[in-house]
Coordinates of C-alpha atoms in Angstrom, one line a residue:
X223 CA 166.4 65.8 155.8
X224 CA 168.8 68.7 156.4
X225 CA 169.4 70.9 159.5
X226 CA 168.4 74.1 157.6
X227 CA 167.4 75.2 154.2
X228 CA 169.2 73.3 151.5
X229 CA 170.7 75.9 149.0
X230 CA 172.9 73.7 146.9
X231 CA 174.3 70.2 146.5
X232 CA 177.4 68.6 145.0
X233 CA 178.5 65.0 144.5
X234 CA 181.9 63.4 144.2
X235 CA 183.5 60.1 145.1
X236 CA 180.3 58.7 146.7
X237 CA 180.1 61.7 148.9
X238 CA 177.1 64.1 148.9
X239 CA 177.8 67.7 149.9
X240 CA 174.9 70.0 150.9
X241 CA 175.1 73.8 151.5
X242 CA 172.6 74.2 154.3
X243 CA 172.6 77.9 154.8
X244 CA 173.0 78.9 158.4
X245 CA 173.8 75.2 159.3
X246 CA 176.9 75.2 157.2
X247 CA 178.1 72.4 154.9
X248 CA 177.2 68.8 155.5
X249 CA 179.1 65.8 154.1
X250 CA 177.2 62.5 153.7
X251 CA 178.3 59.1 152.5
X252 CA 176.0 57.7 149.8
X253 CA 175.4 54.1 150.7
X254 CA 174.1 51.3 148.3
X255 CA 171.1 50.8 150.6
X256 CA 169.8 54.3 149.9
X257 CA 170.9 55.8 153.2
X258 CA 173.0 59.0 153.6
X259 CA 174.9 58.9 157.0
X260 CA 176.5 62.2 158.0
X261 CA 180.3 61.9 158.2
X262 CA 181.4 65.5 158.3
X263 CA 180.2 69.0 158.9
X264 CA 181.7 72.5 158.4
X265 CA 180.2 75.5 160.1
X266 CA 181.0 79.2 159.9
X267 CA 179.4 82.4 161.4
X268 CA 177.8 83.1 158.0
X269 CA 175.5 81.0 155.9
X270 CA 176.9 78.7 153.1
X271 CA 174.8 79.1 150.0
X272 CA 176.8 77.2 147.3
X273 CA 179.2 74.3 147.1
X274 CA 181.1 72.8 144.2
X275 CA 183.5 69.9 144.4
X276 CA 185.6 69.5 141.2
X277 CA 187.0 66.1 140.4
X278 CA 189.1 64.4 141.9
X279 CA 187.5 65.8 145.1
X280 CA 190.5 67.2 146.9
X281 CA 188.8 70.5 147.6
X282 CA 185.3 72.0 148.0
X283 CA 184.6 75.6 147.0
X284 CA 181.9 77.3 149.1
X285 CA 180.2 80.6 149.1
X286 CA 180.1 82.0 152.6
X287 CA 177.8 84.9 153.4
X288 CA 177.4 87.6 150.7
X289 CA 181.1 88.3 149.9
X290 CA 183.5 85.4 150.8
X291 CA 184.8 82.5 148.9
X292 CA 186.3 79.7 150.9
X293 CA 188.2 76.6 149.6
X294 CA 188.1 73.6 152.0
X295 CA 190.5 70.7 152.2
X296 CA 188.7 67.4 151.9
X297 CA 191.6 65.0 152.6
X298 CA 189.7 64.0 155.7
X299 CA 186.0 64.4 154.8
X300 CA 185.1 64.0 158.5
X301 CA 187.1 67.2 159.3
X302 CA 186.9 69.7 156.4
X303 CA 188.8 72.9 157.0
X304 CA 189.5 76.1 155.0
X305 CA 192.8 76.5 153.3
X306 CA 192.0 79.6 151.3
X307 CA 189.7 82.5 152.0
X308 CA 189.1 85.3 149.5
X309 CA 186.9 88.4 149.3
X310 CA 186.9 90.8 146.3
X311 CA 185.2 94.1 145.5
X312 CA 181.5 93.4 145.0
X313 CA 179.0 90.9 146.3
X314 CA 178.2 87.2 146.0
X315 CA 174.4 87.3 145.7
X316 CA 173.8 83.9 144.2
X317 CA 175.6 80.9 142.6
X318 CA 178.7 82.7 141.4
X319 CA 181.3 79.8 141.7
X320 CA 181.6 78.6 138.1
X321 CA 181.3 75.0 136.9
X322 CA 184.1 73.1 135.3
X323 CA 187.9 73.4 135.4
X324 CA 190.3 74.8 132.8
X325 CA 193.3 72.5 132.3
X326 CA 191.9 70.3 135.0
X327 CA 193.2 72.7 137.6
X328 CA 191.7 76.3 137.3
X329 CA 188.4 77.0 139.1
X330 CA 186.7 80.4 139.2
X331 CA 184.4 82.7 141.1
X332 CA 183.1 86.1 140.2
X333 CA 182.1 89.1 142.3
X334 CA 179.5 91.4 140.7
X335 CA 181.6 94.6 140.4
X336 CA 185.2 93.4 140.0
X337 CA 184.8 90.3 137.8
X338 CA 186.1 86.8 137.5
X339 CA 189.0 85.4 139.6
X340 CA 190.7 82.0 138.9
X341 CA 192.2 79.6 141.4
X342 CA 194.8 76.9 140.9
X343 CA 193.7 73.6 142.6
X344 CA 196.6 71.5 141.3
X345 CA 198.9 71.6 144.3
X346 CA 198.5 70.5 147.9
X347 CA 197.2 73.9 148.8
X348 CA 195.0 76.0 146.4
X349 CA 196.0 79.5 145.6
X350 CA 194.8 82.5 143.6
X351 CA 196.3 82.0 140.1
X352 CA 196.9 85.7 139.4
X353 CA 194.3 85.5 136.6
X354 CA 191.5 88.1 136.6
X355 CA 188.9 88.8 134.0
X356 CA 187.6 92.4 134.6
X357 CA 184.0 92.1 133.4
X358 CA 181.1 93.5 135.3
X359 CA 178.8 90.5 136.1
X360 CA 175.2 90.6 137.5
X361 CA 173.1 87.8 139.0
X362 CA 172.0 86.9 135.5
X363 CA 175.5 85.9 134.5
X364 CA 177.8 82.9 135.0
X365 CA 180.8 81.0 134.0
X366 CA 181.2 77.5 132.5
X367 CA 184.0 75.7 130.7
X368 CA 183.8 74.5 127.1
X369 CA 186.6 72.9 125.1
X370 CA 189.0 73.8 127.9
X371 CA 188.2 77.5 127.7
X372 CA 186.1 79.8 129.8
X373 CA 182.5 80.3 128.5
X374 CA 181.2 83.5 130.1
X375 CA 177.5 84.3 129.9
X376 CA 177.2 88.1 130.5
X377 CA 173.7 89.1 131.3
X378 CA 174.2 92.8 130.9
X379 CA 175.5 92.2 127.3
X380 CA 173.0 89.4 126.6
X381 CA 175.8 87.4 124.9
X382 CA 178.6 85.0 125.8
X383 CA 182.4 85.3 125.6
X384 CA 185.1 82.6 125.1
X385 CA 188.4 84.3 126.1
X386 CA 191.6 82.5 126.5
X387 CA 192.3 81.9 130.2
X388 CA 195.3 84.3 130.1
X389 CA 193.5 86.9 128.0
X390 CA 194.6 90.5 129.0
X391 CA 192.6 92.6 126.5
X392 CA 189.5 94.5 127.7
X393 CA 186.3 92.6 127.0
X394 CA 185.1 95.5 124.8
X395 CA 187.8 94.4 122.3
X396 CA 186.8 90.7 122.3
X397 CA 184.3 89.0 120.1
X398 CA 181.0 87.9 121.7
X399 CA 178.3 85.5 120.5
X400 CA 174.6 85.3 120.7
X401 CA 171.2 84.9 119.0
X402 CA 169.7 87.9 117.2
X403 CA 166.7 89.2 119.1
X404 CA 167.3 87.0 122.2
X405 CA 169.1 88.2 125.3
X406 CA 171.2 85.4 126.8
X407 CA 171.1 85.6 130.6
X408 CA 171.5 83.2 133.5
X409 CA 173.7 80.5 134.9
X410 CA 175.3 78.4 132.2
X411 CA 176.1 74.7 132.2
X412 CA 177.6 72.7 129.3
X413 CA 177.1 69.0 128.4
X414 CA 178.6 67.8 125.1
X415 CA 178.0 70.6 122.6
X416 CA 174.8 71.9 124.3
X417 CA 174.9 75.1 126.4
X418 CA 171.9 75.4 128.8
X419 CA 171.3 78.7 130.5
X420 CA 168.8 79.2 133.3
X421 CA 167.8 82.6 134.6
X422 CA 166.4 82.4 138.2
X423 CA 164.8 85.8 138.1
X424 CA 162.8 85.6 134.8
X425 CA 162.3 81.8 134.7
X426 CA 163.8 81.7 131.2
X427 CA 165.6 78.6 130.0
X428 CA 167.7 78.7 126.8
X429 CA 169.4 75.8 125.1
X430 CA 172.0 76.4 122.4
X431 CA 174.0 74.1 120.1
X432 CA 177.5 75.5 120.3
X433 CA 179.3 72.9 118.3
X434 CA 180.4 76.0 116.2
X435 CA 180.9 78.4 119.1
X436 CA 181.0 81.5 116.9
X437 CA 177.7 80.5 115.3
X438 CA 175.4 79.2 118.1
X439 CA 172.1 77.7 117.1
X440 CA 169.0 78.0 119.2
X441 CA 167.5 74.6 120.2
X442 CA 164.9 75.6 122.8
X443 CA 163.7 78.7 124.6
X444 CA 160.9 78.6 127.2
X445 CA 159.9 80.3 130.5
X446 CA 159.1 78.3 133.6
X447 CA 156.7 79.6 136.4
X448 CA 159.5 78.6 138.9
X449 CA 163.0 80.0 139.4
X450 CA 165.4 77.7 137.7
X451 CA 168.9 77.1 138.9
X452 CA 171.9 75.4 137.4
X453 CA 170.7 72.6 134.9
X454 CA 172.3 69.2 135.3
X455 CA 172.5 66.3 132.8
X456 CA 170.8 63.2 134.0
X457 CA 170.6 60.0 132.0
X458 CA 168.8 60.7 128.7
X459 CA 167.5 64.1 129.9
X460 CA 168.3 66.9 132.3
X461 CA 167.3 68.1 135.7
X462 CA 166.1 71.6 136.4
X463 CA 165.9 72.7 140.1
X464 CA 163.0 75.2 139.8
X465 CA 162.5 76.6 143.2
X466 CA 158.9 76.4 144.4
X467 CA 158.0 74.6 141.2
X468 CA 160.1 71.7 142.4
X469 CA 162.7 69.5 140.6
X470 CA 161.9 69.0 137.0
X471 CA 163.1 66.3 134.6
X472 CA 163.1 67.1 130.9
X473 CA 163.7 64.4 128.4

């Protein structure tokens, strides 16, 4: 049980992190007996809607309200505290902190109007890395990492991009990839050579084989009655958080 609506979860180093909306961020120890004692809590004056904790778990990235990214220091999980706050032009409507790190150090977050910003987590204190991809992103877009490069699903274009991290050219000049007759839209996640994209608004789930990234092959495409969020690998299958449809397991 959580203190408020549970919007997102993350797991790292036997710690469970829950974004609890107006109740903030809770941190719980995962015990072998199946209990989850609360060991830390972080509250702000705005709701926390998303949390990611990249390995090795030094920092948590959280979405605060509808416009602010905060990065929290987790050196003492009982007392998490912000060490970076950033707000850019545009809004954070949904899960706009990307999954995965480039070079095991660069994390990202995008704002709808101004695009994708990258943050260096390698030091004792995180900082904006001075890397910005100026691409208009909507709520049916997202960022993952594949083969140590950004993989950007851009809903308005219906395709994905794979720029170099330090790419400076406009996206209009870059190649993009997709499936003829199918608009790619939603939040991406990558496991092995499979790209899974879930669109919360339409319920669409798309699975692509991207072992040849410039020639993606469609594996599955279906529509759920729920509102799917980020898809997570689990054992021999994958988990789909599907809103009021519940948590689905697909083998």
